[in-house]
Structure formats: structure tokens, C-alpha cells
mmCIF file with all atom_site columns, C-alpha atoms in Angstrom:
data_model
loop_
_atom_site.group_PDB
_atom_site.id
_atom_site.type_symbol
_atom_site.label_atom_id
_atom_site.label_alt_id
_atom_site.label_comp_id
_atom_site.label_asym_id
_atom_site.label_entity_id
_atom_site.label_seq_id
_atom_site.pdbx_PDB_ins_code
_atom_site.Cartn_x
_atom_site.Cartn_y
_atom_site.Cartn_z
_atom_site.occupancy
_atom_site.B_iso_or_equiv
_atom_site.pdbx_formal_charge
_atom_site.auth_seq_id
_atom_site.auth_comp_id
_atom_site.auth_asym_id
_atom_site.auth_atom_id
_atom_site.pdbx_PDB_model_num
ATOM 1   C CA . UNK A 1 1   ? -0.075  0.337   -0.069  1.00 0.00 ? 1   UNK A CA 1
ATOM 2   C CA . UNK A 1 2   ? 1.592   3.320   -1.363  1.00 0.00 ? 2   UNK A CA 1
ATOM 3   C CA . UNK A 1 3   ? 0.593   5.695   1.644   1.00 0.00 ? 3   UNK A CA 1
ATOM 4   C CA . UNK A 1 4   ? 3.352   8.130   3.374   1.00 0.00 ? 4   UNK A CA 1
ATOM 5   C CA . UNK A 1 5   ? 2.662   7.372   7.261   1.00 0.00 ? 5   UNK A CA 1
ATOM 6   C CA . UNK A 1 6   ? 2.573   11.426  7.442   1.00 0.00 ? 6   UNK A CA 1
ATOM 7   C CA . UNK A 1 7   ? -0.467  11.919  5.745   1.00 0.00 ? 7   UNK A CA 1
ATOM 8   C CA . UNK A 1 8   ? -3.747  12.669  6.951   1.00 0.00 ? 8   UNK A CA 1
ATOM 9   C CA . UNK A 1 9   ? -6.286  9.847   5.053   1.00 0.00 ? 9   UNK A CA 1
ATOM 10  C CA . UNK A 1 10  ? -9.608  9.289   4.884   1.00 0.00 ? 10  UNK A CA 1
ATOM 11  C CA . UNK A 1 11  ? -11.389 6.491   3.504   1.00 0.00 ? 11  UNK A CA 1
ATOM 12  C CA . UNK A 1 12  ? -14.794 6.540   1.486   1.00 0.00 ? 12  UNK A CA 1
ATOM 13  C CA . UNK A 1 13  ? -16.533 3.466   1.465   1.00 0.00 ? 13  UNK A CA 1
ATOM 14  C CA . UNK A 1 14  ? -19.522 3.540   -1.383  1.00 0.00 ? 14  UNK A CA 1
ATOM 15  C CA . UNK A 1 15  ? -21.018 0.727   1.193   1.00 0.00 ? 15  UNK A CA 1
ATOM 16  C CA . UNK A 1 16  ? -22.709 -1.626  -1.793  1.00 0.00 ? 16  UNK A CA 1
ATOM 17  C CA . UNK A 1 17  ? -20.373 -1.687  -4.139  1.00 0.00 ? 17  UNK A CA 1
ATOM 18  C CA . UNK A 1 18  ? -17.806 -3.363  -1.472  1.00 0.00 ? 18  UNK A CA 1
ATOM 19  C CA . UNK A 1 19  ? -20.307 -5.620  -0.515  1.00 0.00 ? 19  UNK A CA 1
ATOM 20  C CA . UNK A 1 20  ? -20.832 -6.911  -4.182  1.00 0.00 ? 20  UNK A CA 1
ATOM 21  C CA . UNK A 1 21  ? -17.241 -6.710  -4.449  1.00 0.00 ? 21  UNK A CA 1
ATOM 22  C CA . UNK A 1 22  ? -16.207 -8.435  -1.506  1.00 0.00 ? 22  UNK A CA 1
ATOM 23  C CA . UNK A 1 23  ? -18.986 -11.081 -2.220  1.00 0.00 ? 23  UNK A CA 1
ATOM 24  C CA . UNK A 1 24  ? -18.271 -11.484 -5.744  1.00 0.00 ? 24  UNK A CA 1
ATOM 25  C CA . UNK A 1 25  ? -14.672 -12.812 -4.359  1.00 0.00 ? 25  UNK A CA 1
ATOM 26  C CA . UNK A 1 26  ? -15.781 -14.471 -1.664  1.00 0.00 ? 26  UNK A CA 1
ATOM 27  C CA . UNK A 1 27  ? -14.569 -12.539 1.657   1.00 0.00 ? 27  UNK A CA 1
ATOM 28  C CA . UNK A 1 28  ? -16.001 -10.518 4.300   1.00 0.00 ? 28  UNK A CA 1
ATOM 29  C CA . UNK A 1 29  ? -14.813 -7.330  4.985   1.00 0.00 ? 29  UNK A CA 1
ATOM 30  C CA . UNK A 1 30  ? -14.204 -7.509  9.173   1.00 0.00 ? 30  UNK A CA 1
ATOM 31  C CA . UNK A 1 31  ? -14.838 -3.247  9.554   1.00 0.00 ? 31  UNK A CA 1
ATOM 32  C CA . UNK A 1 32  ? -12.728 -3.019  13.099  1.00 0.00 ? 32  UNK A CA 1
ATOM 33  C CA . UNK A 1 33  ? -9.317  -4.905  11.547  1.00 0.00 ? 33  UNK A CA 1
ATOM 34  C CA . UNK A 1 34  ? -9.697  -2.271  8.281   1.00 0.00 ? 34  UNK A CA 1
ATOM 35  C CA . UNK A 1 35  ? -9.703  0.890   10.432  1.00 0.00 ? 35  UNK A CA 1
ATOM 36  C CA . UNK A 1 36  ? -6.757  -0.629  12.348  1.00 0.00 ? 36  UNK A CA 1
ATOM 37  C CA . UNK A 1 37  ? -4.735  -1.407  9.281   1.00 0.00 ? 37  UNK A CA 1
ATOM 38  C CA . UNK A 1 38  ? -5.568  1.894   7.631   1.00 0.00 ? 38  UNK A CA 1
ATOM 39  C CA . UNK A 1 39  ? -4.522  3.684   11.056  1.00 0.00 ? 39  UNK A CA 1
ATOM 40  C CA . UNK A 1 40  ? -1.392  1.754   11.691  1.00 0.00 ? 40  UNK A CA 1
ATOM 41  C CA . UNK A 1 41  ? -0.087  3.196   8.071   1.00 0.00 ? 41  UNK A CA 1
ATOM 42  C CA . UNK A 1 42  ? -1.057  7.453   8.585   1.00 0.00 ? 42  UNK A CA 1
ATOM 43  C CA . UNK A 1 43  ? -3.080  9.119   10.323  1.00 0.00 ? 43  UNK A CA 1
ATOM 44  C CA . UNK A 1 44  ? -6.583  8.298   9.728   1.00 0.00 ? 44  UNK A CA 1
ATOM 45  C CA . UNK A 1 45  ? -8.371  11.208  9.437   1.00 0.00 ? 45  UNK A CA 1
ATOM 46  C CA . UNK A 1 46  ? -11.929 10.235  9.003   1.00 0.00 ? 46  UNK A CA 1
ATOM 47  C CA . UNK A 1 47  ? -14.214 6.873   7.634   1.00 0.00 ? 47  UNK A CA 1
ATOM 48  C CA . UNK A 1 48  ? -16.796 7.598   6.069   1.00 0.00 ? 48  UNK A CA 1
ATOM 49  C CA . UNK A 1 49  ? -19.079 4.658   5.502   1.00 0.00 ? 49  UNK A CA 1
ATOM 50  C CA . UNK A 1 50  ? -22.131 5.580   2.204   1.00 0.00 ? 50  UNK A CA 1
ATOM 51  C CA . UNK A 1 51  ? -25.422 3.586   1.719   1.00 0.00 ? 51  UNK A CA 1
ATOM 52  C CA . UNK A 1 52  ? -28.970 3.502   1.523   1.00 0.00 ? 52  UNK A CA 1
ATOM 53  C CA . UNK A 1 53  ? -31.681 2.025   3.804   1.00 0.00 ? 53  UNK A CA 1
ATOM 54  C CA . UNK A 1 54  ? -35.166 0.555   2.644   1.00 0.00 ? 54  UNK A CA 1
ATOM 55  C CA . UNK A 1 55  ? -37.176 2.792   5.442   1.00 0.00 ? 55  UNK A CA 1
ATOM 56  C CA . UNK A 1 56  ? -40.460 0.352   6.067   1.00 0.00 ? 56  UNK A CA 1
ATOM 57  C CA . UNK A 1 57  ? -39.227 -2.818  6.512   1.00 0.00 ? 57  UNK A CA 1
ATOM 58  C CA . UNK A 1 58  ? -39.546 -4.137  9.974   1.00 0.00 ? 58  UNK A CA 1
ATOM 59  C CA . UNK A 1 59  ? -35.830 -5.783  9.710   1.00 0.00 ? 59  UNK A CA 1
ATOM 60  C CA . UNK A 1 60  ? -32.794 -4.688  7.786   1.00 0.00 ? 60  UNK A CA 1
ATOM 61  C CA . UNK A 1 61  ? -30.172 -6.991  7.047   1.00 0.00 ? 61  UNK A CA 1
ATOM 62  C CA . UNK A 1 62  ? -28.129 -4.361  6.941   1.00 0.00 ? 62  UNK A CA 1
ATOM 63  C CA . UNK A 1 63  ? -28.888 -2.501  9.874   1.00 0.00 ? 63  UNK A CA 1
ATOM 64  C CA . UNK A 1 64  ? -26.477 -4.564  12.655  1.00 0.00 ? 64  UNK A CA 1
ATOM 65  C CA . UNK A 1 65  ? -23.913 -3.746  10.328  1.00 0.00 ? 65  UNK A CA 1
ATOM 66  C CA . UNK A 1 66  ? -24.865 -0.148  9.922   1.00 0.00 ? 66  UNK A CA 1
ATOM 67  C CA . UNK A 1 67  ? -24.873 -0.261  13.966  1.00 0.00 ? 67  UNK A CA 1
ATOM 68  C CA . UNK A 1 68  ? -22.116 -1.413  14.583  1.00 0.00 ? 68  UNK A CA 1
ATOM 69  C CA . UNK A 1 69  ? -19.741 0.517   11.985  1.00 0.00 ? 69  UNK A CA 1
ATOM 70  C CA . UNK A 1 70  ? -21.443 3.846   13.984  1.00 0.00 ? 70  UNK A CA 1
ATOM 71  C CA . UNK A 1 71  ? -20.636 2.931   17.244  1.00 0.00 ? 71  UNK A CA 1
ATOM 72  C CA . UNK A 1 72  ? -16.920 1.678   16.655  1.00 0.00 ? 72  UNK A CA 1
ATOM 73  C CA . UNK A 1 73  ? -15.641 4.861   14.660  1.00 0.00 ? 73  UNK A CA 1
ATOM 74  C CA . UNK A 1 74  ? -17.350 4.632   11.413  1.00 0.00 ? 74  UNK A CA 1
ATOM 75  C CA . UNK A 1 75  ? -18.717 8.041   9.600   1.00 0.00 ? 75  UNK A CA 1
ATOM 76  C CA . UNK A 1 76  ? -22.252 6.597   8.606   1.00 0.00 ? 76  UNK A CA 1
ATOM 77  C CA . UNK A 1 77  ? -24.337 8.507   6.036   1.00 0.00 ? 77  UNK A CA 1
ATOM 78  C CA . UNK A 1 78  ? -27.486 6.406   4.864   1.00 0.00 ? 78  UNK A CA 1
ATOM 79  C CA . UNK A 1 79  ? -30.502 8.036   3.064   1.00 0.00 ? 79  UNK A CA 1
ATOM 80  C CA . UNK A 1 80  ? -33.954 6.024   2.255   1.00 0.00 ? 80  UNK A CA 1
ATOM 81  C CA . UNK A 1 81  ? -33.768 3.552   -0.873  1.00 0.00 ? 81  UNK A CA 1
ATOM 82  C CA . UNK A 1 82  ? -36.231 4.499   -3.392  1.00 0.00 ? 82  UNK A CA 1
ATOM 83  C CA . UNK A 1 83  ? -38.598 1.940   -4.439  1.00 0.00 ? 83  UNK A CA 1
ATOM 84  C CA . UNK A 1 84  ? -40.351 1.146   -7.670  1.00 0.00 ? 84  UNK A CA 1
ATOM 85  C CA . UNK A 1 85  ? -41.377 -1.182  -10.480 1.00 0.00 ? 85  UNK A CA 1
ATOM 86  C CA . UNK A 1 86  ? -39.483 -1.506  -13.456 1.00 0.00 ? 86  UNK A CA 1
ATOM 87  C CA . UNK A 1 87  ? -40.848 -2.061  -16.650 1.00 0.00 ? 87  UNK A CA 1
ATOM 88  C CA . UNK A 1 88  ? -42.015 -5.416  -16.591 1.00 0.00 ? 88  UNK A CA 1
ATOM 89  C CA . UNK A 1 89  ? -42.918 -5.586  -13.369 1.00 0.00 ? 89  UNK A CA 1
ATOM 90  C CA . UNK A 1 90  ? -40.380 -6.517  -10.819 1.00 0.00 ? 90  UNK A CA 1
ATOM 91  C CA . UNK A 1 91  ? -40.365 -4.442  -7.907  1.00 0.00 ? 91  UNK A CA 1
ATOM 92  C CA . UNK A 1 92  ? -36.948 -2.553  -7.736  1.00 0.00 ? 92  UNK A CA 1
ATOM 93  C CA . UNK A 1 93  ? -34.805 -0.947  -4.624  1.00 0.00 ? 93  UNK A CA 1
ATOM 94  C CA . UNK A 1 94  ? -32.557 1.979   -5.841  1.00 0.00 ? 94  UNK A CA 1
ATOM 95  C CA . UNK A 1 95  ? -30.402 4.150   -3.140  1.00 0.00 ? 95  UNK A CA 1
ATOM 96  C CA . UNK A 1 96  ? -27.139 5.737   -5.322  1.00 0.00 ? 96  UNK A CA 1
ATOM 97  C CA . UNK A 1 97  ? -24.914 7.439   -2.656  1.00 0.00 ? 97  UNK A CA 1
ATOM 98  C CA . UNK A 1 98  ? -22.524 9.100   -5.150  1.00 0.00 ? 98  UNK A CA 1
ATOM 99  C CA . UNK A 1 99  ? -23.766 12.618  -4.651  1.00 0.00 ? 99  UNK A CA 1
ATOM 100 C CA . UNK A 1 100 ? -23.478 12.674  -1.109  1.00 0.00 ? 100 UNK A CA 1
ATOM 101 C CA . UNK A 1 101 ? -19.547 10.583  -1.285  1.00 0.00 ? 101 UNK A CA 1
ATOM 102 C CA . UNK A 1 102 ? -18.209 13.351  -3.535  1.00 0.00 ? 102 UNK A CA 1
ATOM 103 C CA . UNK A 1 103 ? -19.880 16.452  -1.064  1.00 0.00 ? 103 UNK A CA 1
ATOM 104 C CA . UNK A 1 104 ? -18.072 15.041  1.519   1.00 0.00 ? 104 UNK A CA 1
ATOM 105 C CA . UNK A 1 105 ? -14.938 14.384  -0.083  1.00 0.00 ? 105 UNK A CA 1
ATOM 106 C CA . UNK A 1 106 ? -14.836 17.919  -1.916  1.00 0.00 ? 106 UNK A CA 1
ATOM 107 C CA . UNK A 1 107 ? -15.547 19.510  2.119   1.00 0.00 ? 107 UNK A CA 1
ATOM 108 C CA . UNK A 1 108 ? -12.899 17.260  4.119   1.00 0.00 ? 108 UNK A CA 1
ATOM 109 C CA . UNK A 1 109 ? -10.418 17.909  1.206   1.00 0.00 ? 109 UNK A CA 1
ATOM 110 C CA . UNK A 1 110 ? -8.542  20.855  2.938   1.00 0.00 ? 110 UNK A CA 1
ATOM 111 C CA . UNK A 1 111 ? -7.871  18.880  5.906   1.00 0.00 ? 111 UNK A CA 1
ATOM 112 C CA . UNK A 1 112 ? -6.997  15.077  3.698   1.00 0.00 ? 112 UNK A CA 1
ATOM 113 C CA . UNK A 1 113 ? -3.663  14.220  2.132   1.00 0.00 ? 113 UNK A CA 1
ATOM 114 C CA . UNK A 1 114 ? -5.109  10.913  0.535   1.00 0.00 ? 114 UNK A CA 1
ATOM 115 C CA . UNK A 1 115 ? -8.386  9.967   0.200   1.00 0.00 ? 115 UNK A CA 1
ATOM 116 C CA . UNK A 1 116 ? -8.999  6.027   0.133   1.00 0.00 ? 116 UNK A CA 1
ATOM 117 C CA . UNK A 1 117 ? -12.374 5.116   -2.206  1.00 0.00 ? 117 UNK A CA 1
ATOM 118 C CA . UNK A 1 118 ? -13.806 2.126   -1.773  1.00 0.00 ? 118 UNK A CA 1
ATOM 119 C CA . UNK A 1 119 ? -15.725 1.310   -5.085  1.00 0.00 ? 119 UNK A CA 1
ATOM 120 C CA . UNK A 1 120 ? -14.826 0.647   -8.936  1.00 0.00 ? 120 UNK A CA 1
ATOM 121 C CA . UNK A 1 121 ? -17.765 2.510   -9.867  1.00 0.00 ? 121 UNK A CA 1
ATOM 122 C CA . UNK A 1 122 ? -17.034 4.701   -12.844 1.00 0.00 ? 122 UNK A CA 1
ATOM 123 C CA . UNK A 1 123 ? -19.099 7.760   -11.960 1.00 0.00 ? 123 UNK A CA 1
ATOM 124 C CA . UNK A 1 124 ? -16.010 8.731   -9.464  1.00 0.00 ? 124 UNK A CA 1
ATOM 125 C CA . UNK A 1 125 ? -13.525 9.325   -11.656 1.00 0.00 ? 125 UNK A CA 1
ATOM 126 C CA . UNK A 1 126 ? -14.151 13.158  -11.832 1.00 0.00 ? 126 UNK A CA 1
ATOM 127 C CA . UNK A 1 127 ? -13.646 13.410  -8.323  1.00 0.00 ? 127 UNK A CA 1
ATOM 128 C CA . UNK A 1 128 ? -10.903 11.508  -8.056  1.00 0.00 ? 128 UNK A CA 1
ATOM 129 C CA . UNK A 1 129 ? -9.530  13.927  -11.066 1.00 0.00 ? 129 UNK A CA 1
ATOM 130 C CA . UNK A 1 130 ? -10.800 16.830  -8.935  1.00 0.00 ? 130 UNK A CA 1
ATOM 131 C CA . UNK A 1 131 ? -9.234  15.912  -5.596  1.00 0.00 ? 131 UNK A CA 1
ATOM 132 C CA . UNK A 1 132 ? -5.793  15.588  -7.409  1.00 0.00 ? 132 UNK A CA 1
ATOM 133 C CA . UNK A 1 133 ? -5.989  19.024  -8.588  1.00 0.00 ? 133 UNK A CA 1
ATOM 134 C CA . UNK A 1 134 ? -6.238  19.834  -5.240  1.00 0.00 ? 134 UNK A CA 1
ATOM 135 C CA . UNK A 1 135 ? -2.820  18.067  -4.893  1.00 0.00 ? 135 UNK A CA 1
ATOM 136 C CA . UNK A 1 136 ? -5.096  14.973  -3.194  1.00 0.00 ? 136 UNK A CA 1
ATOM 137 C CA . UNK A 1 137 ? -3.303  11.735  -3.763  1.00 0.00 ? 137 UNK A CA 1
ATOM 138 C CA . UNK A 1 138 ? -6.450  8.795   -4.328  1.00 0.00 ? 138 UNK A CA 1
ATOM 139 C CA . UNK A 1 139 ? -6.293  5.310   -4.132  1.00 0.00 ? 139 UNK A CA 1
ATOM 140 C CA . UNK A 1 140 ? -8.956  3.320   -5.175  1.00 0.00 ? 140 UNK A CA 1
ATOM 141 C CA . UNK A 1 141 ? -9.868  -0.230  -3.801  1.00 0.00 ? 141 UNK A CA 1
ATOM 142 C CA . UNK A 1 142 ? -11.963 -2.718  -5.569  1.00 0.00 ? 142 UNK A CA 1
ATOM 143 C CA . UNK A 1 143 ? -11.396 -5.737  -7.426  1.00 0.00 ? 143 UNK A CA 1
ATOM 144 C CA . UNK A 1 144 ? -9.998  -7.248  -10.743 1.00 0.00 ? 144 UNK A CA 1
ATOM 145 C CA . UNK A 1 145 ? -10.080 -11.054 -9.557  1.00 0.00 ? 145 UNK A CA 1
ATOM 146 C CA . UNK A 1 146 ? -13.770 -11.645 -11.125 1.00 0.00 ? 146 UNK A CA 1
ATOM 147 C CA . UNK A 1 147 ? -14.535 -12.440 -14.340 1.00 0.00 ? 147 UNK A CA 1
ATOM 148 C CA . UNK A 1 148 ? -15.835 -9.160  -15.072 1.00 0.00 ? 148 UNK A CA 1
ATOM 149 C CA . UNK A 1 149 ? -13.469 -6.427  -13.038 1.00 0.00 ? 149 UNK A CA 1
ATOM 150 C CA . UNK A 1 150 ? -15.460 -4.793  -10.900 1.00 0.00 ? 150 UNK A CA 1
ATOM 151 C CA . UNK A 1 151 ? -13.364 -1.675  -11.137 1.00 0.00 ? 151 UNK A CA 1
ATOM 152 C CA . UNK A 1 152 ? -14.490 0.875   -14.834 1.00 0.00 ? 152 UNK A CA 1
ATOM 153 C CA . UNK A 1 153 ? -11.136 1.612   -16.303 1.00 0.00 ? 153 UNK A CA 1
ATOM 154 C CA . UNK A 1 154 ? -11.328 4.986   -16.620 1.00 0.00 ? 154 UNK A CA 1
ATOM 155 C CA . UNK A 1 155 ? -11.214 5.102   -12.517 1.00 0.00 ? 155 UNK A CA 1
ATOM 156 C CA . UNK A 1 156 ? -8.253  3.000   -12.438 1.00 0.00 ? 156 UNK A CA 1
ATOM 157 C CA . UNK A 1 157 ? -6.098  4.862   -14.598 1.00 0.00 ? 157 UNK A CA 1
ATOM 158 C CA . UNK A 1 158 ? -7.341  8.034   -13.073 1.00 0.00 ? 158 UNK A CA 1
ATOM 159 C CA . UNK A 1 159 ? -6.347  6.495   -9.239  1.00 0.00 ? 159 UNK A CA 1
ATOM 160 C CA . UNK A 1 160 ? -2.709  7.545   -8.126  1.00 0.00 ? 160 UNK A CA 1
ATOM 161 C CA . UNK A 1 161 ? -2.658  4.030   -6.633  1.00 0.00 ? 161 UNK A CA 1
ATOM 162 C CA . UNK A 1 162 ? -5.138  1.029   -7.356  1.00 0.00 ? 162 UNK A CA 1
ATOM 163 C CA . UNK A 1 163 ? -5.191  -1.630  -4.118  1.00 0.00 ? 163 UNK A CA 1
ATOM 164 C CA . UNK A 1 164 ? -6.846  -4.811  -5.143  1.00 0.00 ? 164 UNK A CA 1
ATOM 165 C CA . UNK A 1 165 ? -10.020 -5.942  -2.521  1.00 0.00 ? 165 UNK A CA 1
ATOM 166 C CA . UNK A 1 166 ? -8.422  -9.433  -2.697  1.00 0.00 ? 166 UNK A CA 1
ATOM 167 C CA . UNK A 1 167 ? -4.799  -8.179  -1.904  1.00 0.00 ? 167 UNK A CA 1
ATOM 168 C CA . UNK A 1 168 ? -6.525  -5.998  1.336   1.00 0.00 ? 168 UNK A CA 1
ATOM 169 C CA . UNK A 1 169 ? -8.365  -9.285  2.319   1.00 0.00 ? 169 UNK A CA 1
ATOM 170 C CA . UNK A 1 170 ? -5.313  -11.068 3.675   1.00 0.00 ? 170 UNK A CA 1
ATOM 171 C CA . UNK A 1 171 ? -5.061  -8.181  6.105   1.00 0.00 ? 171 UNK A CA 1
ATOM 172 C CA . UNK A 1 172 ? -8.808  -7.687  6.966   1.00 0.00 ? 172 UNK A CA 1
ATOM 173 C CA . UNK A 1 173 ? -11.021 -10.240 5.697   1.00 0.00 ? 173 UNK A CA 1
ATOM 174 C CA . UNK A 1 174 ? -12.433 -13.259 6.444   1.00 0.00 ? 174 UNK A CA 1
ATOM 175 C CA . UNK A 1 175 ? -13.965 -16.337 5.023   1.00 0.00 ? 175 UNK A CA 1
ATOM 176 C CA . UNK A 1 176 ? -17.401 -15.432 3.320   1.00 0.00 ? 176 UNK A CA 1
ATOM 177 C CA . UNK A 1 177 ? -20.027 -16.523 6.013   1.00 0.00 ? 177 UNK A CA 1
ATOM 178 C CA . UNK A 1 178 ? -22.686 -19.443 4.097   1.00 0.00 ? 178 UNK A CA 1
ATOM 179 C CA . UNK A 1 179 ? -26.104 -18.589 5.122   1.00 0.00 ? 179 UNK A CA 1
ATOM 180 C CA . UNK A 1 180 ? -27.385 -21.365 7.566   1.00 0.00 ? 180 UNK A CA 1
ATOM 181 C CA . UNK A 1 181 ? -29.664 -23.140 6.140   1.00 0.00 ? 181 UNK A CA 1
ATOM 182 C CA . UNK A 1 182 ? -32.882 -24.858 6.390   1.00 0.00 ? 182 UNK A CA 1
#
């Protein structure tokens, strides 16, 4: 990992994207170890986790993770997901947090030296370029280990550094837990 120990680092985690990436390569992220890993490399200024939540569900499988993150050093940013029915009649849930992540990153930019973006979404390419013009270094964390890469080629080219989740998993991952069988 190319982080200078003198740098102030901010983590920006696109929760849905990191979840899909880690599931695709068969690991779970240990978020306590993730904080420790980056905190041991440099001054960890902030760790932001972004996700949309379906508000009207009595129980959400992501709620325990959100609560744990909130109590254990992460700044959790959520918004209600939008539910709709697509043209084929299927119920869909949409919850894009890109704008919130971008605005927060640009507002916090004067206070960090290095951004670590956990997402492969090509929509973040303009954000990375903007931060670089402000003198910031950017590491993008995603994977190339899946049959179809989870990272946009444009985003990977724009970033100063690329860190594969599969490599990061050696220190902050654990095998994915299998759902209980009926």
C-alpha cells in the first residue's frame, strides 16, 4: 500500500459497491481490522461509510452492520432507498449515494492528504481528478479478480494507486459466512 505515514488519510466507502465486490470474491470485510490497518499506516482522519436503507422494512439485514459501524469509529451516511416497479413489473430498490460521497469528499479535502475510495464505480472518476487537481493522492480499492472486473477502467487509470480487495483481504478479510441452511 502506497501511503506515506506522515499523511492524513480519509476513507470513503461506497457500502453497496464494497459489499458486492467482497461477495464476488468470497470474503467478508472485518471493519475493525480495516480501521486498524489504515490507522497503522498513517493518521486516519475519517472513515465514512455510505449506504441507502429501505425505511419501511421491519428488519433490514444491513442494520446490525450500520449500528456496529456507527458505534465503532465510522461516520455512517445513509438515506432512504427508493422503491419502484420496473417496466417488466419487478419491484426494484434504488439507493445511490454517489452525490453524498462526492460532496463530503470535496468538503473534507482541505483536511486530508490522501483519499482511499472503496468503489469501482466509474462515476467517481471526475471526483478523483478534482481531488488530484487540489494536490490530493487517491487510492481506489476494488477488484480485478472477478470474471468481469468490478472496477471501471477509467477510474483505475485516473487513480494514483489501485489496491485490489483480494490483496487487502489478506489483512482485513475473512472467508464469507455461508447462510444457515433450512
